[in-house]
Amino acid sequence: MPTTQPKLVLSGARDIPFNKLVLSQSNVRRIKTGVTIEELAEDIARRTLLQSLSVRPIVGADGVETGVFEVPAGGRRFRALELLVKQKRLAKTAMVPCVVRNGGDGISAEEDSLAENVQRQALHPLDQYRSFKTLVDQGLSEEEIAARFFVSVSVVKQRLRLTTVSEKLLAVYADGGMTLDQLTAFSVSGDHARQEQVWETLSRSYNKEAYYVRRLLTESAVRVDDRRAQFVGIAAYEAAGGIVMRDLFTDDRGGWLQDPALLERLVDEKLKIEAQAIAGEGWLWVSAALDFKYGHTNGFRRLPGEPLDRSADEEAAYQVLKAEFDALNEQYDSADELPEEVDERLGELETAIAAFDNRPLRFDAAEIGRAGVFVSLDANGSLDLERGFVRPEDEPAVDHPSASAVEGSAPSDVGGRVDGVVQRAVITIGGEPDHQGPASAEDEEETIRPLSERLVIELTAHRTVALRDAVGCDFETAFLAVLHALALNAFGRLAHDTCLEISAKTTAFSAQAPGLKDTACAKRISERHAAWQERLPSSSVDLWSALADMGDDDRQALFAHCASLSINAVHEPWNRNKERQAHADHLAKAVSLDMAAAGWAPTVDTYLGRVPKARILEAVREAKGDGAAQLIDHLKKADMAVEAERLLAGSGWLPEPLRTSEPPVTDEFALNEDEPDALPEFLAGDGERSEDEERGPEDDASHLLAAE
């Protein structure tokens, strides 16, 4: 007859007084991890013991049980109970539920301890999320959940943030179709349809990295640290119905504003209010815009003004700040490196002192009525006010007969006068820079095509500003340039029937890249110009005397600056004068112009996103060699441009219109074991998963540890 398989007999359970239990030295856990003994004790005090201890009877030398039991499995629970006894919150004789192992089956106490710890599995993040959500539905707050389960509030918030992710994507993650990093990246947006659309796109894409998911979900949003958002204020944006997207899993610098159209409307409305307040000062016109092009004040006369005097309280505050600043500078004058808190304090003092130094100007009341104000935003979202500009058409004809000869452009809406009576100030809102439109559709042509006229114009505008800056600091070159112009007039067909004439004008650029006026070169020119303007008298008679009294160094510096402002090396489609561009090259070589050192860099916006793929690969090949170009030649244009920007960063590579001399070609670009981070892993193309991707969800350190 067939034998019957014996039935398993489980170890018996019984309640044992705590003072009859001792901790076994067979417990395999030696390193403290997870929930602390103190936290576990608090949890036991709140909900009592949820899991029995595994014990073995201690046998005496005669083989008879002593009535005392050792605890090889459940040592942390035993120590938590022991702590409660020491705190007199638990009686020494309190009955503890235990599973009693007799040891007669040949299994050691060490094996029991190891099995209990190894055969556990951490709670899946989705299970933890659903559990937290259930507790929230039952009325618990995030802080209460964190306190009860001894995790940080941020962990609870992160898990609950998964409520913003589509159930379809949660199911994909539960089935192992995406990583936790990818799933959390989708939580940046609450639009389930958009999330699913992005995942559908990524399923056909080579790049599925979490950062790429965030970029796709936020590509049409505006960062909180954008100057428009800083100007309007997040509270005002949200009060108007705007939504701010936040990422609880990475540093999002404050998040993203989801409604750019609403933000633009709020910017225009607030700019209008600010412009109306400024118009109340009596100006003829106020032109307000988010930004103005570089050189927007060309042809305008700047009213001389005097800084307003400080009040007694302001002067006292200024002296206190200055004394502290000087004391810190003296104290740390010989230090190789400033302590972080000292460096931060010095920065705060510099900002506060600069606010006192940059006082508003007092203008002649009679002049205010014919002048105007430019209102825009600086990089930090604060108002940038440029007061006291007189347009050529608003100059008094009798006092300034030559004013009509000054070249320049005026705002589209201008003020006027009727019978000498100043009309109400005209406020212009708008004037956005002529941004280049979005990049064209994927260009799969592999041939090198000429750069577009618009791009060449923008690039050469950058070069012109850099040339003006460099020549403005080099008297010898500036003098030679002006002498060259004089020679052309004296011996060429451009000579005029006059005793001696030389004319120089500052030309506004017909087109330019956004942000040109914020470049380092443009700022230096503006600062230099403002410094001279403040120093020189406004009267032509007084100006002659001032120039005559100047020292040679000051006179040469002023000459170089004025000469530099006449430089125009911008490519103009209607002007095919090759000698003009050749002369610009001579100037660039004379001042050793390096556009990379001047601050220009090839980015997606400035170059790489504006040219076909062949041009992108050509740039990477010239700067980094064939190896680097081959690593990205399989990418789509948008991804190729992003990776090329990263590869070219710091390389000093320049497109042809910006080069003073041909750059050296680098034919080495080794990607070896010593440079594992040269390119993102998704470009390697080996199809292997990273170590993090190979980990199971049970290895996630942020999982809630189950009780032993």
XYZ file of C-alpha atoms in Angstrom:
708
model
C 0.000 0.000 0.000
C 1.196 3.577 -0.774
C 2.705 5.355 2.220
C 0.967 8.452 3.533
C 3.001 11.691 3.629
C 3.281 12.736 7.305
C 1.526 15.957 8.191
C 3.519 18.917 9.388
C 3.328 19.752 13.055
C 3.840 23.441 13.810
C 5.677 24.656 16.869
C 3.391 25.403 19.761
C 2.599 28.879 21.020
C 2.364 29.962 24.627
C 2.541 33.083 26.767
C 5.774 33.372 28.753
C 6.523 35.976 31.444
C 9.026 38.545 30.177
C 11.405 37.925 33.115
C 11.760 34.320 31.896
C 13.158 35.465 28.517
C 16.793 36.233 27.670
C 18.347 37.433 24.422
C 20.155 34.645 22.581
C 23.705 35.135 21.323
C 22.664 33.146 18.269
C 20.808 36.135 16.805
C 22.475 36.925 13.464
C 21.538 40.622 13.431
C 24.521 42.711 14.528
C 24.159 45.975 12.613
C 21.441 48.474 13.449
C 19.238 49.354 10.474
C 15.760 50.678 9.880
C 13.428 51.591 12.722
C 15.273 52.214 16.025
C 14.584 50.296 19.223
C 13.090 53.456 20.746
C 10.702 53.871 17.813
C 9.744 50.192 17.912
C 9.075 50.456 21.644
C 6.749 53.416 21.038
C 4.924 51.442 18.365
C 4.495 48.451 20.705
C 3.238 50.774 23.442
C 0.639 52.146 21.017
C -0.622 48.979 19.335
C 0.943 46.178 21.516
C 3.007 43.349 20.040
C 1.925 42.391 16.515
C 4.248 39.410 16.055
C 5.257 36.660 18.487
C 8.836 35.988 19.542
C 10.556 32.766 18.471
C 12.106 31.139 21.573
C 13.894 27.954 22.612
C 13.974 26.453 26.124
C 17.319 26.601 27.918
C 18.333 23.161 29.139
C 20.524 22.580 32.182
C 23.561 20.292 32.464
C 21.284 17.453 33.472
C 19.239 17.868 30.271
C 16.228 19.273 32.098
C 14.565 22.548 31.021
C 15.345 25.418 33.401
C 12.123 27.335 32.766
C 14.059 30.152 31.032
C 13.862 30.672 27.281
C 16.337 32.282 24.879
C 15.198 34.513 21.994
C 17.213 33.778 18.794
C 14.641 35.382 16.440
C 12.910 38.614 17.387
C 15.780 40.256 19.236
C 14.729 43.814 18.299
C 11.253 43.209 19.665
C 12.777 41.747 22.829
C 14.995 44.834 23.311
C 11.995 47.103 22.702
C 10.037 45.225 25.418
C 13.083 45.437 27.692
C 13.167 49.214 27.199
C 9.483 49.464 28.124
C 10.191 47.468 31.310
C 13.067 49.808 32.208
C 10.757 52.765 31.667
C 8.261 51.036 34.002
C 5.661 51.081 31.257
C 5.572 47.262 31.171
C 5.576 44.820 34.098
C 8.525 42.435 34.442
C 6.121 39.530 34.593
C 4.013 40.658 31.614
C 3.035 37.682 29.465
C 4.704 37.729 26.042
C 3.265 35.623 23.171
C 5.967 33.232 21.954
C 6.409 30.391 19.466
C 8.381 27.671 21.255
C 10.897 25.711 19.172
C 12.088 22.439 20.752
C 15.316 22.137 18.749
C 14.804 18.457 18.205
C 14.559 18.730 14.425
C 18.281 19.413 13.894
C 17.748 23.081 12.983
C 19.995 25.467 14.910
C 18.978 28.723 16.579
C 21.276 30.637 14.172
C 19.382 29.171 11.218
C 16.054 30.273 12.682
C 17.368 33.818 13.193
C 18.777 33.974 9.667
C 15.609 32.605 8.056
C 13.374 35.109 9.815
C 15.456 38.044 8.581
C 16.252 36.804 5.076
C 12.831 35.502 4.095
C 11.176 38.865 4.602
C 10.363 41.210 1.721
C 10.083 44.969 2.011
C 6.732 46.547 1.257
C 6.334 47.574 -2.382
C 6.150 51.389 -2.838
C 2.711 51.100 -4.416
C 1.431 49.086 -1.460
C 2.851 51.708 0.878
C 1.253 54.480 -1.199
C -2.146 52.788 -1.167
C -1.882 52.167 2.585
C -1.000 55.791 3.269
C -3.860 56.891 1.034
C -6.282 54.691 2.975
C -5.137 56.252 6.246
C -5.585 59.738 4.768
C -9.103 58.779 3.678
C -9.695 57.666 7.270
C -8.854 61.168 8.465
C -5.170 61.013 9.413
C -2.878 63.864 8.419
C 0.478 63.395 6.705
C 2.246 64.411 9.921
C 0.281 61.846 11.968
C 1.093 59.071 9.486
C 4.778 59.980 9.564
C 4.807 59.971 13.363
C 3.038 56.628 13.651
C 5.290 54.807 11.193
C 8.538 56.611 12.072
C 9.217 57.966 8.630
C 9.764 61.566 7.560
C 6.851 63.687 6.400
C 8.595 64.059 3.040
C 8.434 60.265 2.538
C 4.697 60.330 3.182
C 4.251 63.285 0.816
C 6.276 61.521 -1.871
C 4.236 58.339 -1.644
C 0.948 60.254 -1.620
C 2.172 62.286 -4.605
C 1.726 59.135 -6.668
C -2.001 59.950 -6.591
C -1.212 62.412 -9.408
C 0.020 59.587 -11.657
C -2.342 57.864 -14.075
C -3.616 54.465 -12.943
C -2.479 53.112 -16.298
C 1.109 54.088 -15.510
C 0.845 52.745 -11.959
C -0.136 49.416 -13.471
C 2.863 49.557 -15.820
C 5.153 50.143 -12.827
C 3.524 47.361 -10.799
C 4.209 44.959 -13.693
C 7.860 46.030 -13.850
C 7.450 48.063 -17.032
C 9.170 51.158 -15.621
C 11.478 52.094 -12.763
C 10.520 53.993 -9.615
C 12.551 56.983 -10.832
C 10.554 57.063 -14.061
C 7.261 56.755 -12.184
C 8.076 59.590 -9.773
C 9.094 61.782 -12.720
C 5.532 61.572 -14.043
C 4.201 62.993 -10.753
C 5.463 66.452 -11.751
C 2.260 66.907 -13.776
C -1.293 66.048 -12.789
C -2.521 65.784 -16.394
C -3.130 62.049 -16.816
C -3.768 62.327 -20.554
C -0.460 64.135 -21.052
C 1.335 61.574 -18.858
C 0.011 58.700 -20.944
C 0.868 60.539 -24.152
C 4.465 61.045 -22.989
C 4.790 57.398 -21.955
C 3.477 56.313 -25.344
C 6.124 58.512 -26.975
C 8.882 57.191 -24.722
C 7.929 53.589 -25.444
C 9.145 54.191 -29.017
C 12.157 56.243 -27.930
C 15.676 55.224 -27.031
C 15.820 57.659 -24.144
C 13.519 56.836 -21.224
C 15.542 58.550 -18.493
C 13.623 60.234 -15.645
C 15.113 63.661 -16.442
C 13.803 63.347 -20.014
C 10.313 62.520 -18.716
C 10.345 65.698 -16.604
C 11.588 67.746 -19.526
C 8.794 66.544 -21.798
C 6.147 67.196 -19.143
C 7.422 70.708 -18.369
C 8.618 71.876 -21.806
C 5.740 74.342 -22.182
C 5.825 75.508 -18.544
C 7.726 78.410 -16.991
C 10.123 77.942 -14.073
C 9.320 79.671 -10.815
C 12.713 81.401 -10.893
C 11.938 82.935 -14.302
C 12.004 86.751 -14.126
C 8.361 86.963 -15.259
C 7.256 84.722 -12.396
C 9.398 86.669 -9.928
C 7.897 89.951 -11.142
C 4.264 88.845 -10.876
C 4.698 86.720 -7.759
C 3.543 83.135 -7.286
C 0.735 84.151 -4.930
C -0.755 86.516 -7.537
C -0.411 83.865 -10.236
C -2.194 81.235 -8.135
C -4.853 83.759 -7.088
C -5.590 84.288 -10.790
C -6.201 80.555 -11.223
C -2.709 79.489 -12.249
C -1.334 76.091 -11.294
C 2.217 75.481 -10.066
C 3.682 72.046 -10.765
C 6.072 70.735 -8.107
C 8.483 67.816 -8.053
C 8.866 66.307 -4.593
C 11.526 63.840 -5.723
C 14.212 66.187 -7.100
C 15.363 69.767 -6.651
C 12.868 71.645 -8.836
C 14.032 75.179 -7.874
C 10.487 76.039 -6.871
C 8.561 74.249 -9.598
C 6.955 75.295 -12.869
C 4.075 77.593 -13.765
C 1.742 75.574 -15.949
C -0.080 78.436 -17.698
C 2.387 80.670 -19.624
C -0.446 82.596 -21.335
C -1.909 83.604 -17.962
C 1.547 84.600 -16.743
C 2.132 86.811 -19.812
C -1.214 88.533 -19.234
C -0.374 89.182 -15.584
C 3.046 90.559 -16.574
C 1.446 92.973 -19.062
C -1.154 94.079 -16.516
C 1.414 94.728 -13.795
C 3.754 96.488 -16.222
C 0.881 98.745 -17.223
C 0.187 99.630 -13.585
C 3.863 100.382 -12.971
C 4.062 102.453 -16.171
C 1.013 104.492 -15.168
C 2.554 105.227 -11.774
C 5.794 106.385 -13.409
C 3.873 108.509 -15.932
C 2.503 110.412 -12.953
C 5.975 111.894 -12.456
C 5.317 114.128 -15.470
C 7.174 112.318 -18.273
C 6.119 112.805 -21.898
C 6.099 109.095 -22.646
C 6.668 105.751 -20.939
C 7.642 102.680 -22.962
C 7.229 99.427 -21.016
C 8.204 95.951 -22.175
C 9.519 92.719 -20.757
C 12.812 93.485 -22.477
C 14.349 95.917 -24.966
C 16.883 95.179 -27.651
C 20.496 96.073 -27.152
C 21.094 99.658 -28.274
C 17.465 100.715 -27.828
C 18.572 104.127 -26.504
C 20.743 104.951 -29.522
C 19.865 108.420 -30.844
C 18.265 109.540 -27.587
C 19.718 112.301 -25.438
C 20.082 111.347 -21.784
C 19.097 114.037 -19.315
C 21.754 114.827 -16.738
C 20.519 114.169 -13.224
C 21.761 114.470 -9.681
C 21.372 111.676 -7.104
C 18.858 112.442 -4.382
C 20.397 113.247 -1.025
C 20.193 110.633 1.703
C 18.148 111.381 4.773
C 19.822 111.394 8.183
C 18.473 107.901 8.971
C 19.607 106.574 5.592
C 23.074 108.048 6.047
C 23.363 106.468 9.490
C 22.285 103.076 8.143
C 24.740 103.410 5.265
C 27.655 104.154 7.612
C 26.800 101.115 9.771
C 26.789 98.824 6.731
C 29.993 100.328 5.366
C 31.757 99.939 8.721
C 30.783 96.268 8.995
C 31.842 95.637 5.377
C 35.236 97.283 5.901
C 35.785 95.434 9.186
C 35.094 92.023 7.619
C 37.335 92.799 4.653
C 40.160 93.802 6.975
C 39.696 90.779 9.223
C 39.793 88.246 6.376
C 42.163 90.151 4.089
C 44.903 87.520 4.346
C 42.602 84.461 4.346
C 42.995 82.065 1.412
C 39.311 81.211 1.494
C 36.429 82.971 3.178
C 34.138 81.006 5.514
C 30.779 80.371 3.879
C 28.836 82.525 6.349
C 31.308 85.410 5.970
C 31.171 85.238 2.180
C 27.371 85.240 2.320
C 27.341 88.219 4.696
C 29.735 90.190 2.491
C 27.444 89.592 -0.443
C 24.470 90.865 1.536
C 26.416 93.961 2.597
C 27.535 94.669 -0.985
C 23.923 94.507 -2.182
C 22.700 96.787 0.612
C 25.508 99.311 0.055
C 24.911 99.293 -3.702
C 21.251 100.150 -3.049
C 22.378 103.270 -1.184
C 24.912 104.190 -3.878
C 22.488 103.768 -6.767
C 20.202 106.592 -5.719
C 17.328 107.773 -7.908
C 18.229 110.859 -9.933
C 16.672 114.301 -9.652
C 15.922 115.852 -13.065
C 15.175 119.392 -14.166
C 11.392 119.812 -14.052
C 11.432 121.719 -17.342
C 13.233 118.826 -19.089
C 10.991 116.074 -17.722
C 8.127 117.291 -19.885
C 9.990 116.451 -23.111
C 11.643 113.194 -21.949
C 10.490 109.670 -21.288
C 11.201 106.433 -19.442
C 11.967 102.876 -20.520
C 10.478 100.306 -18.148
C 11.592 96.669 -18.351
C 12.547 93.737 -16.123
C 16.032 92.751 -15.070
C 17.254 89.171 -14.754
C 15.840 88.904 -11.199
C 12.349 90.095 -12.114
C 12.758 93.566 -10.616
C 11.815 96.748 -12.459
C 14.625 98.178 -14.558
C 13.877 101.897 -14.957
C 15.800 104.040 -17.435
C 14.586 107.605 -16.879
C 15.331 110.782 -18.732
C 15.649 109.974 -22.463
C 14.739 112.656 -25.027
C 13.766 111.558 -28.537
C 15.183 113.584 -31.464
C 11.718 114.786 -32.491
C 11.069 116.133 -28.995
C 14.192 118.322 -28.899
C 13.575 122.123 -28.952
C 14.504 123.194 -32.482
C 15.999 126.500 -31.389
C 18.178 125.132 -28.593
C 19.455 122.097 -30.489
C 19.407 122.687 -34.255
C 21.469 119.590 -34.973
C 19.284 117.214 -33.012
C 17.456 116.091 -36.130
C 20.700 114.713 -37.489
C 21.056 112.232 -34.642
C 20.154 108.775 -35.757
C 17.998 106.511 -33.646
C 14.640 104.873 -33.304
C 11.749 105.927 -31.114
C 8.924 103.939 -29.562
C 6.050 103.278 -31.925
C 3.581 105.359 -29.890
C 4.907 108.880 -29.351
C 3.672 111.829 -27.389
C 3.237 115.337 -28.734
C 2.613 118.969 -27.959
C -0.136 121.321 -29.030
C 0.561 125.069 -28.750
C 3.342 124.378 -26.302
C 1.084 122.415 -23.911
C 2.442 118.995 -22.937
C -0.090 116.278 -23.646
C -0.777 113.393 -21.316
C 2.076 110.871 -21.210
C 1.811 108.147 -23.838
C 2.323 104.674 -22.353
C 3.513 101.877 -24.616
C 3.143 98.295 -23.326
C 4.795 95.563 -25.342
C 7.894 95.709 -27.440
C 8.844 92.063 -26.979
C 12.182 91.157 -28.651
C 11.849 89.514 -32.021
C 12.510 85.991 -30.815
C 13.387 83.410 -33.356
C 10.498 81.043 -33.859
C 10.606 77.418 -32.734
C 13.059 75.118 -34.392
C 11.969 73.755 -37.748
C 10.864 70.190 -38.242
C 13.470 67.432 -38.207
C 15.967 68.077 -40.980
C 17.368 64.807 -42.152
C 19.561 66.298 -44.910
C 23.173 65.311 -44.456
C 24.676 67.992 -46.692
C 26.271 71.140 -45.272
C 24.058 74.085 -46.221
C 24.923 77.759 -45.766
C 23.907 79.307 -42.468
C 20.666 81.248 -42.601
C 20.880 85.018 -43.083
C 19.090 85.589 -39.778
C 21.534 83.387 -37.842
C 24.570 85.055 -39.419
C 23.135 88.476 -38.560
C 22.649 87.454 -34.933
C 26.113 85.892 -34.664
C 27.835 88.930 -36.170
C 25.843 91.212 -33.871
C 27.427 89.343 -30.963
C 30.825 89.806 -32.637
C 30.233 93.533 -33.134
C 29.439 94.044 -29.449
C 32.558 92.107 -28.469
C 34.646 94.147 -30.940
C 33.303 97.400 -29.509
C 34.198 96.226 -26.032
C 37.717 95.140 -26.999
C 38.553 98.211 -29.118
C 37.105 100.464 -26.420
C 39.884 99.233 -24.127
C 42.694 99.492 -26.699
C 43.724 103.042 -27.584
C 46.326 102.058 -30.172
C 43.883 99.977 -32.208
C 41.093 102.540 -31.821
C 43.411 105.321 -32.929
C 44.557 103.254 -35.938
C 40.937 102.518 -36.881
C 39.983 106.190 -36.827
C 43.181 107.103 -38.707
C 42.213 104.529 -41.332
C 38.824 106.239 -41.729
C 40.546 109.616 -42.048
C 42.877 108.255 -44.728
C 39.950 106.879 -46.719
C 38.310 110.290 -46.620
C 41.572 112.141 -47.492
C 42.718 109.964 -50.413
C 39.669 108.031 -51.525
C 36.569 108.860 -53.494
C 34.674 109.299 -50.222
C 36.437 112.645 -49.583
C 34.144 115.631 -49.117
C 34.711 119.258 -50.211
C 35.395 120.438 -46.695
C 38.511 121.353 -44.803
C 38.346 118.253 -42.585
C 35.416 116.110 -41.583
C 35.009 112.764 -39.916
C 31.642 111.303 -38.949
C 30.951 108.415 -36.651
C 27.584 106.937 -35.801
C 26.279 104.185 -33.597
C 24.081 101.890 -35.651
C 21.210 99.900 -34.165
C 21.173 96.255 -35.208
C 18.401 95.234 -37.594
C 18.194 91.834 -35.911
C 19.747 90.322 -32.823
C 19.516 87.310 -30.583
C 17.411 87.632 -27.414
C 19.430 88.638 -24.360
C 22.238 90.363 -26.291
C 22.101 93.377 -23.978
C 22.609 91.100 -20.966
C 25.923 89.674 -22.229
C 29.099 90.521 -20.335
C 30.467 92.603 -23.236
C 27.268 94.633 -23.591
C 27.158 95.283 -19.850
C 30.762 96.480 -19.799
C 30.083 98.870 -22.683
C 26.986 100.227 -20.935
C 28.840 100.672 -17.646
C 31.730 102.383 -19.399
C 29.338 104.648 -21.288
C 27.393 105.527 -18.159
C 30.590 106.338 -16.292
C 31.737 108.749 -19.011
C 28.272 110.262 -19.340
C 28.170 111.003 -15.638
C 31.644 112.509 -15.752
C 31.334 114.705 -18.844
C 29.447 118.025 -18.781
C 26.341 118.402 -20.944
C 27.237 121.794 -22.426
C 29.301 121.674 -25.622
C 31.433 124.639 -24.434
C 32.067 123.031 -21.065
C 32.778 119.709 -22.798
C 35.591 121.295 -24.865
C 37.179 122.672 -21.728
C 36.849 119.336 -19.947
C 38.516 117.496 -22.826
C 41.309 120.072 -22.953
C 41.979 119.653 -19.240
C 41.998 115.835 -19.352
C 45.159 113.847 -18.854
C 46.493 111.729 -21.711
C 45.298 108.440 -20.201
C 41.720 109.653 -19.742
C 41.637 111.251 -23.177
C 42.904 108.075 -24.841
C 40.376 105.940 -22.935
C 37.533 108.227 -24.012
C 38.803 108.250 -27.606
C 38.926 104.437 -27.698
C 35.421 104.191 -26.260
C 33.878 106.635 -28.721
C 35.662 105.020 -31.668
C 34.493 101.554 -30.608
C 30.836 102.598 -30.685
C 31.047 103.221 -34.425
C 31.990 99.597 -35.198
C 29.433 97.716 -37.252
C 30.568 94.230 -38.218
C 27.048 92.837 -38.541
C 26.361 90.783 -41.627
C 23.708 92.626 -43.626
C 22.140 90.874 -46.634
C 21.766 94.179 -48.483
C 25.391 95.188 -47.921
C 27.819 92.963 -49.847
C 30.917 95.044 -49.145
C 33.544 92.365 -48.535
C 36.198 94.918 -47.630
C 34.037 96.021 -44.698
C 34.014 92.511 -43.262
C 37.723 92.110 -43.998
C 38.383 95.272 -42.000
C 36.374 93.793 -39.115
C 38.656 90.733 -39.281
C 41.717 92.980 -39.088
C 40.277 94.687 -36.008
C 39.477 91.333 -34.404
C 43.046 90.112 -34.941
C 44.496 93.399 -33.701
C 42.696 93.078 -30.349
C 43.101 89.242 -30.235
C 39.330 88.824 -30.063
C 38.216 85.449 -28.740
C 34.441 85.103 -28.808
C 34.570 82.047 -26.531
C 36.488 84.029 -23.915
C 34.026 86.906 -24.468
C 31.230 84.625 -23.266
C 29.610 83.196 -26.407
C 28.949 79.452 -26.318
C 27.173 77.096 -28.753
C 23.846 76.181 -27.173
C 20.552 74.858 -28.473
C 19.162 78.406 -28.550
C 22.172 80.244 -29.964
C 23.227 77.800 -32.683
C 22.703 74.040 -32.405
C 18.900 74.126 -32.527
C 19.002 76.449 -35.547
C 21.117 74.388 -37.958
C 20.664 70.979 -39.660
C 22.091 67.783 -38.201
C 25.078 67.870 -40.526
C 26.151 71.210 -39.031
C 25.773 69.861 -35.489
C 27.933 66.831 -36.284
C 30.468 69.059 -38.013
C 30.777 71.199 -34.875
C 31.245 68.181 -32.566
C 33.711 66.625 -35.020
C 35.812 69.786 -35.166
C 35.850 70.249 -31.402
C 35.964 66.666 -30.119
C 36.879 64.436 -33.045
C 35.127 61.706 -35.063
C 34.601 59.484 -32.031
C 32.368 61.986 -30.308
C 30.390 62.689 -33.479
C 29.742 58.985 -34.016
C 28.304 58.656 -30.521
C 25.444 61.045 -31.299
C 24.923 60.634 -35.058
C 22.028 58.194 -34.495
C 19.983 60.648 -32.389
C 17.087 62.733 -33.564
C 17.885 66.379 -34.127
C 16.413 67.705 -30.856
C 18.299 65.151 -28.740
C 21.421 65.574 -30.860
C 21.408 69.334 -30.249
C 21.079 68.854 -26.465
C 23.919 66.319 -26.310
C 26.083 68.424 -28.622
C 25.620 71.413 -26.300
C 26.909 69.296 -23.421
C 29.850 67.971 -25.433
C 30.850 71.407 -26.710
C 30.612 73.103 -23.308
C 33.969 74.637 -22.475
C 35.547 73.511 -25.759
C 35.892 77.026 -27.179
C 34.418 75.925 -30.518
C 32.989 78.753 -32.664
C 31.031 78.816 -35.943
C 32.706 80.422 -38.935
C 31.177 83.935 -38.566
C 32.643 84.222 -35.058
C 36.156 82.955 -35.740
C 39.165 85.211 -35.766
C 41.373 82.294 -36.813
C 40.708 78.644 -37.566
C 40.409 76.542 -34.406
C 42.639 73.485 -33.962
C 40.905 70.209 -34.749
C 40.957 67.652 -31.992
C 41.285 64.138 -33.376
C 41.250 62.448 -29.981
C 38.100 61.698 -28.033
C 38.660 58.539 -26.063
C 35.825 57.071 -24.098
C 37.485 54.462 -21.908
C 37.064 52.908 -18.527
C 38.746 55.902 -16.916
C 35.981 58.203 -18.220
C 32.736 56.391 -17.409
C 30.686 59.592 -17.286
C 31.756 61.119 -20.612
C 28.280 60.536 -22.063
C 24.908 59.577 -20.588
C 24.386 55.850 -20.424
C 21.519 55.904 -22.909
C 23.981 57.010 -25.624
C 26.204 53.977 -25.140
C 23.803 51.793 -27.072
C 24.765 48.544 -25.339
C 21.251 47.848 -24.127
C 22.438 46.848 -20.661
C 20.652 47.985 -17.582
C 22.408 49.991 -14.899
C 23.007 48.604 -11.432
C 20.152 50.713 -10.085
C 17.823 49.371 -12.757
C 18.775 45.776 -11.892
C 17.743 46.268 -8.297
C 14.372 45.003 -7.304
C 11.858 47.234 -5.579
C 12.620 45.458 -2.341
C 16.060 47.090 -2.345
C 14.732 50.637 -2.340
C 16.130 52.248 0.817
C 13.093 54.457 1.167
C 10.714 51.495 1.632
C 9.048 51.198 4.988
C 10.617 48.353 6.952
C 8.095 45.770 8.117
C 8.155 44.784 11.778
C 10.262 41.774 12.564
